[in-house]
PDB file of C-alpha atoms in Angstrom:
ATOM      1  CA  MET J   1       5.893 -28.217  21.881  1.00 72.00           C
ATOM      2  CA  ALA J   2       2.138 -27.660  21.648  1.00 80.00           C
ATOM      3  CA  ILE J   3      -0.203 -30.617  21.896  1.00 81.00           C
ATOM      4  CA  ILE J   4      -2.687 -30.655  19.055  1.00 87.00           C
ATOM      5  CA  ASN J   5      -5.783 -32.808  19.316  1.00 91.00           C
ATOM      6  CA  LYS J   6      -6.759 -34.455  16.052  1.00 90.00           C
ATOM      7  CA  VAL J   7      -9.715 -36.640  15.106  1.00 89.00           C
ATOM      8  CA  THR J   8      -9.123 -39.525  12.694  1.00 89.00           C
ATOM      9  CA  VAL J   9     -11.969 -40.040  10.244  1.00 88.00           C
ATOM     10  CA  GLY J  10     -10.534 -42.666   7.888  1.00 87.00           C
ATOM     11  CA  PRO J  11      -9.562 -42.439   4.219  1.00 89.00           C
ATOM     12  CA  SER J  12     -11.226 -39.708   2.192  1.00 84.00           C
ATOM     13  CA  THR J  13     -10.633 -37.236  -0.632  1.00 83.00           C
ATOM     14  CA  VAL J  14     -10.135 -34.078   1.408  1.00 81.00           C
ATOM     15  CA  LEU J  15      -7.643 -32.278  -0.801  1.00 82.00           C
ATOM     16  CA  PHE J  16      -9.360 -28.957  -1.141  1.00 79.00           C
ATOM     17  CA  PRO J  17     -10.151 -26.924  -2.964  1.00 80.00           C
ATOM     18  CA  VAL J  18     -10.090 -28.773  -6.264  1.00 87.00           C
ATOM     19  CA  PRO J  19     -10.646 -26.996  -9.589  1.00 91.00           C
ATOM     20  CA  THR J  20     -14.156 -26.843 -10.993  1.00 94.00           C
ATOM     21  CA  VAL J  21     -14.216 -27.188 -14.782  1.00 98.00           C
ATOM     22  CA  LEU J  22     -16.598 -27.898 -17.627  1.00 98.00           C
ATOM     23  CA  VAL J  23     -15.398 -30.725 -19.863  1.00 98.00           C
ATOM     24  CA  THR J  24     -16.750 -30.957 -23.388  1.00 98.00           C
ATOM     25  CA  SER J  25     -16.713 -34.104 -25.489  1.00 98.00           C
ATOM     26  CA  GLY J  26     -18.475 -35.485 -28.515  1.00 93.00           C
ATOM     27  CA  LEU J  27     -18.613 -37.912 -31.399  1.00 87.00           C
ATOM     28  CA  ALA J  28     -19.270 -37.260 -35.083  1.00 78.00           C
ATOM     29  CA  GLY J  29     -23.001 -37.112 -35.766  1.00 77.00           C
ATOM     30  CA  SER J  30     -24.046 -36.455 -32.171  1.00 82.00           C
ATOM     31  CA  ASN J  31     -24.572 -33.425 -29.972  1.00 90.00           C
ATOM     32  CA  PRO J  32     -21.503 -32.483 -27.956  1.00 96.00           C
ATOM     33  CA  ASN J  33     -21.861 -32.832 -24.199  1.00 97.00           C
ATOM     34  CA  ILE J  34     -20.759 -30.807 -21.185  1.00 98.00           C
ATOM     35  CA  ILE J  35     -19.973 -32.381 -17.821  1.00 98.00           C
ATOM     36  CA  THR J  36     -18.923 -30.624 -14.634  1.00 97.00           C
ATOM     37  CA  ILE J  37     -15.719 -32.140 -13.245  1.00 96.00           C
ATOM     38  CA  ALA J  38     -13.890 -31.480 -10.000  1.00 94.00           C
ATOM     39  CA  TRP J  39     -11.465 -34.417 -10.247  1.00 94.00           C
ATOM     40  CA  THR J  40      -8.972 -32.759 -12.574  1.00 96.00           C
ATOM     41  CA  GLY J  41      -5.450 -31.449 -12.481  1.00 96.00           C
ATOM     42  CA  VAL J  42      -1.948 -31.242 -13.891  1.00 97.00           C
ATOM     43  CA  MET J  43       0.190 -34.386 -14.082  1.00 97.00           C
ATOM     44  CA  ASN J  44       3.257 -33.119 -15.941  1.00 97.00           C
ATOM     45  CA  SER J  45       4.757 -29.841 -17.187  1.00 97.00           C
ATOM     46  CA  GLU J  46       6.882 -30.874 -20.192  1.00 98.00           C
ATOM     47  CA  PRO J  47       5.069 -32.087 -22.139  1.00 98.00           C
ATOM     48  CA  PRO J  48       1.916 -30.604 -20.596  1.00 99.00           C
ATOM     49  CA  VAL J  49      -0.270 -33.468 -19.352  1.00 99.00           C
ATOM     50  CA  VAL J  50      -3.575 -33.146 -17.501  1.00 99.00           C
ATOM     51  CA  TYR J  51      -6.278 -35.521 -16.331  1.00 98.00           C
ATOM     52  CA  VAL J  52      -9.989 -35.739 -15.654  1.00 98.00           C
ATOM     53  CA  GLY J  53     -11.631 -38.399 -13.514  1.00 97.00           C
ATOM     54  CA  VAL J  54     -15.067 -39.578 -14.697  1.00 97.00           C
ATOM     55  CA  ARG J  55     -17.335 -42.243 -13.201  1.00 95.00           C
ATOM     56  CA  PRO J  56     -17.750 -45.047 -15.759  1.00 94.00           C
ATOM     57  CA  GLU J  57     -21.267 -46.042 -14.679  1.00 90.00           C
ATOM     58  CA  GLY J  58     -24.041 -43.923 -16.087  1.00 84.00           C
ATOM     59  CA  ARG J  59     -21.955 -40.984 -17.273  1.00 89.00           C
ATOM     60  CA  HIS J  60     -22.685 -40.030 -20.880  1.00 92.00           C
ATOM     61  CA  SER J  61     -19.386 -38.124 -21.101  1.00 95.00           C
ATOM     62  CA  HIS J  62     -17.410 -41.199 -20.050  1.00 96.00           C
ATOM     63  CA  ARG J  63     -18.508 -43.019 -23.206  1.00 95.00           C
ATOM     64  CA  LEU J  64     -17.909 -39.973 -25.409  1.00 96.00           C
ATOM     65  CA  ILE J  65     -14.388 -39.405 -24.076  1.00 98.00           C
ATOM     66  CA  LYS J  66     -13.500 -43.097 -24.191  1.00 97.00           C
ATOM     67  CA  GLU J  67     -14.696 -43.496 -27.785  1.00 96.00           C
ATOM     68  CA  SER J  68     -13.340 -40.194 -29.139  1.00 97.00           C
ATOM     69  CA  GLY J  69     -10.055 -40.181 -27.203  1.00 98.00           C
ATOM     70  CA  GLU J  70     -10.265 -36.438 -26.656  1.00 98.00           C
ATOM     71  CA  TYR J  71     -11.885 -33.692 -24.623  1.00 98.00           C
ATOM     72  CA  VAL J  72     -11.675 -29.987 -23.845  1.00 99.00           C
ATOM     73  CA  ILE J  73     -11.219 -28.657 -20.318  1.00 99.00           C
ATOM     74  CA  ASN J  74     -13.060 -25.330 -20.102  1.00 99.00           C
ATOM     75  CA  ILE J  75     -12.210 -23.242 -17.043  1.00 98.00           C
ATOM     76  CA  PRO J  76     -15.239 -21.174 -16.033  1.00 97.00           C
ATOM     77  CA  SER J  77     -15.320 -17.904 -14.142  1.00 95.00           C
ATOM     78  CA  ALA J  78     -17.299 -17.256 -10.982  1.00 93.00           C
ATOM     79  CA  ALA J  79     -20.038 -15.632 -13.073  1.00 93.00           C
ATOM     80  CA  GLN J  80     -20.785 -19.073 -14.551  1.00 95.00           C
ATOM     81  CA  ALA J  81     -21.277 -20.926 -11.253  1.00 95.00           C
ATOM     82  CA  ARG J  82     -24.999 -21.583 -11.800  1.00 97.00           C
ATOM     83  CA  VAL J  83     -24.361 -23.054 -15.260  1.00 97.00           C
ATOM     84  CA  VAL J  84     -21.509 -25.173 -13.883  1.00 97.00           C
ATOM     85  CA  ASP J  85     -23.747 -26.556 -11.151  1.00 97.00           C
ATOM     86  CA  TYR J  86     -26.538 -27.275 -13.664  1.00 97.00           C
ATOM     87  CA  CYS J  87     -24.204 -29.173 -16.017  1.00 97.00           C
ATOM     88  CA  GLY J  88     -23.208 -31.400 -13.105  1.00 94.00           C
ATOM     89  CA  THR J  89     -26.784 -32.302 -12.192  1.00 94.00           C
ATOM     90  CA  VAL J  90     -28.358 -33.379 -15.504  1.00 94.00           C
ATOM     91  CA  SER J  91     -27.345 -36.014 -18.050  1.00 93.00           C
ATOM     92  CA  GLY J  92     -26.403 -35.068 -21.584  1.00 92.00           C
ATOM     93  CA  ARG J  93     -28.012 -38.315 -22.641  1.00 91.00           C
ATOM     94  CA  HIS J  94     -31.399 -36.607 -22.173  1.00 91.00           C
ATOM     95  CA  VAL J  95     -30.620 -32.876 -22.361  1.00 94.00           C
ATOM     96  CA  ASP J  96     -28.717 -30.714 -24.836  1.00 96.00           C
ATOM     97  CA  LYS J  97     -26.723 -28.775 -22.248  1.00 96.00           C
ATOM     98  CA  PHE J  98     -25.509 -26.182 -24.756  1.00 97.00           C
ATOM     99  CA  LYS J  99     -29.119 -25.399 -25.692  1.00 97.00           C
ATOM    100  CA  GLU J 100     -30.390 -25.438 -22.106  1.00 97.00           C
ATOM    101  CA  THR J 101     -27.610 -23.226 -20.704  1.00 97.00           C
ATOM    102  CA  GLY J 102     -27.158 -20.859 -23.631  1.00 97.00           C
ATOM    103  CA  LEU J 103     -23.432 -21.656 -23.738  1.00 98.00           C
ATOM    104  CA  THR J 104     -21.819 -21.352 -27.163  1.00 97.00           C
ATOM    105  CA  PRO J 105     -19.876 -24.261 -28.720  1.00 97.00           C
ATOM    106  CA  VAL J 106     -16.867 -23.071 -30.728  1.00 96.00           C
ATOM    107  CA  PRO J 107     -14.838 -25.362 -33.008  1.00 96.00           C
ATOM    108  CA  ALA J 108     -11.491 -26.340 -31.502  1.00 97.00           C
ATOM    109  CA  SER J 109      -8.300 -26.253 -33.552  1.00 97.00           C
ATOM    110  CA  HIS J 110      -6.998 -29.778 -32.777  1.00 97.00           C
ATOM    111  CA  VAL J 111      -9.897 -31.903 -31.465  1.00 97.00           C
ATOM    112  CA  LYS J 112     -13.525 -32.478 -32.456  1.00 95.00           C
ATOM    113  CA  ALA J 113     -14.899 -31.587 -29.025  1.00 97.00           C
ATOM    114  CA  PRO J 114     -15.910 -27.911 -28.921  1.00 97.00           C
ATOM    115  CA  LEU J 115     -14.582 -25.103 -26.778  1.00 98.00           C
ATOM    116  CA  ILE J 116     -17.086 -23.169 -24.661  1.00 98.00           C
ATOM    117  CA  ALA J 117     -16.902 -19.549 -25.842  1.00 98.00           C
ATOM    118  CA  GLU J 118     -17.994 -18.103 -22.498  1.00 98.00           C
ATOM    119  CA  CYS J 119     -15.244 -19.868 -20.516  1.00 98.00           C
ATOM    120  CA  PRO J 120     -12.128 -17.674 -20.266  1.00 98.00           C
ATOM    121  CA  VAL J 121      -9.675 -20.594 -20.597  1.00 98.00           C
ATOM    122  CA  ASN J 122      -9.898 -23.729 -22.762  1.00 99.00           C
ATOM    123  CA  LEU J 123      -7.458 -26.659 -23.004  1.00 99.00           C
ATOM    124  CA  GLU J 124      -7.682 -29.028 -25.971  1.00 99.00           C
ATOM    125  CA  CYS J 125      -6.704 -32.519 -24.821  1.00 99.00           C
ATOM    126  CA  LYS J 126      -5.850 -35.828 -26.524  1.00 99.00           C
ATOM    127  CA  VAL J 127      -6.141 -38.927 -24.318  1.00 99.00           C
ATOM    128  CA  ARG J 128      -2.877 -40.842 -23.959  1.00 98.00           C
ATOM    129  CA  GLN J 129      -3.944 -43.326 -21.256  1.00 98.00           C
ATOM    130  CA  VAL J 130      -7.005 -44.415 -19.282  1.00 98.00           C
ATOM    131  CA  VAL J 131      -6.513 -45.725 -15.753  1.00 98.00           C
ATOM    132  CA  SER J 132      -9.375 -47.430 -13.912  1.00 96.00           C
ATOM    133  CA  LEU J 133      -9.035 -46.710 -10.200  1.00 96.00           C
ATOM    134  CA  GLY J 134     -12.386 -47.823  -8.772  1.00 94.00           C
ATOM    135  CA  SER J 135     -15.159 -45.250  -8.644  1.00 94.00           C
ATOM    136  CA  HIS J 136     -13.562 -43.216 -11.463  1.00 95.00           C
ATOM    137  CA  ASP J 137     -11.608 -43.780 -14.650  1.00 98.00           C
ATOM    138  CA  VAL J 138      -8.803 -41.262 -15.092  1.00 98.00           C
ATOM    139  CA  PHE J 139      -8.354 -39.946 -18.628  1.00 99.00           C
ATOM    140  CA  ILE J 140      -4.737 -38.776 -18.837  1.00 99.00           C
ATOM    141  CA  ALA J 141      -4.234 -36.450 -21.786  1.00 99.00           C
ATOM    142  CA  ASP J 142      -1.682 -34.352 -23.630  1.00 99.00           C
ATOM    143  CA  VAL J 143      -2.586 -30.672 -23.895  1.00 99.00           C
ATOM    144  CA  LEU J 144      -2.552 -29.811 -27.595  1.00 99.00           C
ATOM    145  CA  ALA J 145      -3.548 -26.141 -27.333  1.00 99.00           C
ATOM    146  CA  VAL J 146      -4.622 -23.572 -24.747  1.00 98.00           C
ATOM    147  CA  HIS J 147      -6.964 -20.686 -25.561  1.00 98.00           C
ATOM    148  CA  TYR J 148      -7.493 -17.531 -23.464  1.00 98.00           C
ATOM    149  CA  SER J 149     -10.182 -14.903 -23.851  1.00 98.00           C
ATOM    150  CA  GLU J 150      -8.335 -11.648 -24.565  1.00 97.00           C
ATOM    151  CA  SER J 151     -10.309  -9.994 -21.766  1.00 97.00           C
ATOM    152  CA  VAL J 152      -8.521 -12.072 -19.086  1.00 97.00           C
ATOM    153  CA  LEU J 153      -4.959 -11.293 -20.180  1.00 97.00           C
ATOM    154  CA  ASN J 154      -2.817  -8.634 -18.526  1.00 96.00           C
ATOM    155  CA  GLU J 155      -0.671  -6.041 -20.321  1.00 96.00           C
ATOM    156  CA  LYS J 156       2.107  -8.654 -20.741  1.00 96.00           C
ATOM    157  CA  GLY J 157      -0.270 -11.123 -22.410  1.00 95.00           C
ATOM    158  CA  ARG J 158      -0.364 -13.432 -19.392  1.00 96.00           C
ATOM    159  CA  PRO J 159      -3.518 -14.712 -17.680  1.00 96.00           C
ATOM    160  CA  ASP J 160      -4.764 -12.515 -14.833  1.00 94.00           C
ATOM    161  CA  LEU J 161      -6.473 -14.554 -12.098  1.00 92.00           C
ATOM    162  CA  ASP J 162      -8.316 -11.480 -10.844  1.00 92.00           C
ATOM    163  CA  LYS J 163      -9.948 -11.248 -14.274  1.00 94.00           C
ATOM    164  CA  ILE J 164     -10.544 -15.001 -14.679  1.00 93.00           C
ATOM    165  CA  LYS J 165     -12.022 -15.413 -11.184  1.00 92.00           C
ATOM    166  CA  PRO J 166     -11.517 -19.196 -10.998  1.00 90.00           C
ATOM    167  CA  TYR J 167     -13.110 -21.136  -8.190  1.00 90.00           C
ATOM    168  CA  GLY J 168     -12.921 -24.533  -6.607  1.00 90.00           C
ATOM    169  CA  TYR J 169     -15.154 -27.214  -5.220  1.00 91.00           C
ATOM    170  CA  CYS J 170     -14.820 -28.356  -1.631  1.00 87.00           C
ATOM    171  CA  LEU J 171     -17.129 -30.048   0.832  1.00 87.00           C
ATOM    172  CA  ASN J 172     -20.034 -29.820  -1.664  1.00 89.00           C
ATOM    173  CA  GLU J 173     -19.597 -26.059  -2.069  1.00 90.00           C
ATOM    174  CA  TYR J 174     -18.178 -23.817  -4.781  1.00 91.00           C
ATOM    175  CA  ARG J 175     -15.556 -21.442  -3.346  1.00 90.00           C
ATOM    176  CA  LEU J 176     -13.664 -18.517  -4.879  1.00 89.00           C
ATOM    177  CA  MET J 177      -9.873 -18.580  -4.916  1.00 81.00           C
ATOM    178  CA  SER J 178      -9.207 -14.883  -4.737  1.00 74.00           C
ATOM    179  CA  ASP J 179      -6.679 -13.734  -2.137  1.00 80.00           C
ATOM    180  CA  LYS J 180      -3.008 -13.742  -3.147  1.00 81.00           C
ATOM    181  CA  LEU J 181      -0.711 -14.935  -0.358  1.00 83.00           C
ATOM    182  CA  GLY J 182       2.594 -14.457  -2.198  1.00 87.00           C
ATOM    183  CA  SER J 183       4.493 -15.321  -5.369  1.00 87.00           C
ATOM    184  CA  PHE J 184       6.725 -18.361  -5.844  1.00 88.00           C
ATOM    185  CA  GLY J 185       9.963 -17.871  -3.911  1.00 91.00           C
ATOM    186  CA  TYR J 186       8.693 -15.026  -1.699  1.00 88.00           C
ATOM    187  CA  SER J 187       9.715 -16.900   1.462  1.00 89.00           C
ATOM    188  CA  ARG J 188      13.389 -16.696   0.445  1.00 89.00           C
ATOM    189  CA  LYS J 189      13.435 -12.996  -0.325  1.00 83.00           C
ATOM    190  CA  GLU J 190      14.455 -10.500   2.314  1.00 64.00           C
TER     191      GLU J 190
END
């Protein structure tokens, strides 16, 4: 058996990469906001349940999501990396991020928060539970609808990752997830 030297660094969030998404939220009578989120993921398949983690202190979107009970997860493509980074570095309390970035808000079908037209995938979400964990509150939500840009669907009407070009966030960098290693179950096929 090989001896592998390891260095222990203590507890940390080193699951990488994590998805990079733009989350939209809003209240009646106010401008909708966009926040860049990397703490997001799937919690359940049936029914579809997702989450976003948002810092409660000083985050404009935290208040909007908490008060409205809804949000939209917008999955950007690699072409939108600069906009994604920008939306994570300025507060919507002081800046209209839709105006500043040129992104287009589109009415959603089930929630008041808008979709981002330029993002190839959008998930409309209704908050079912909020869990305070320390640095972040986790907004657990039911997925009410998913929207795909027609341009990212294959001939069978399914999403094509090569067309979407999703990317992740790890170690303070945005990284493409592009090389296919195999399909589910490939290790059992001869």
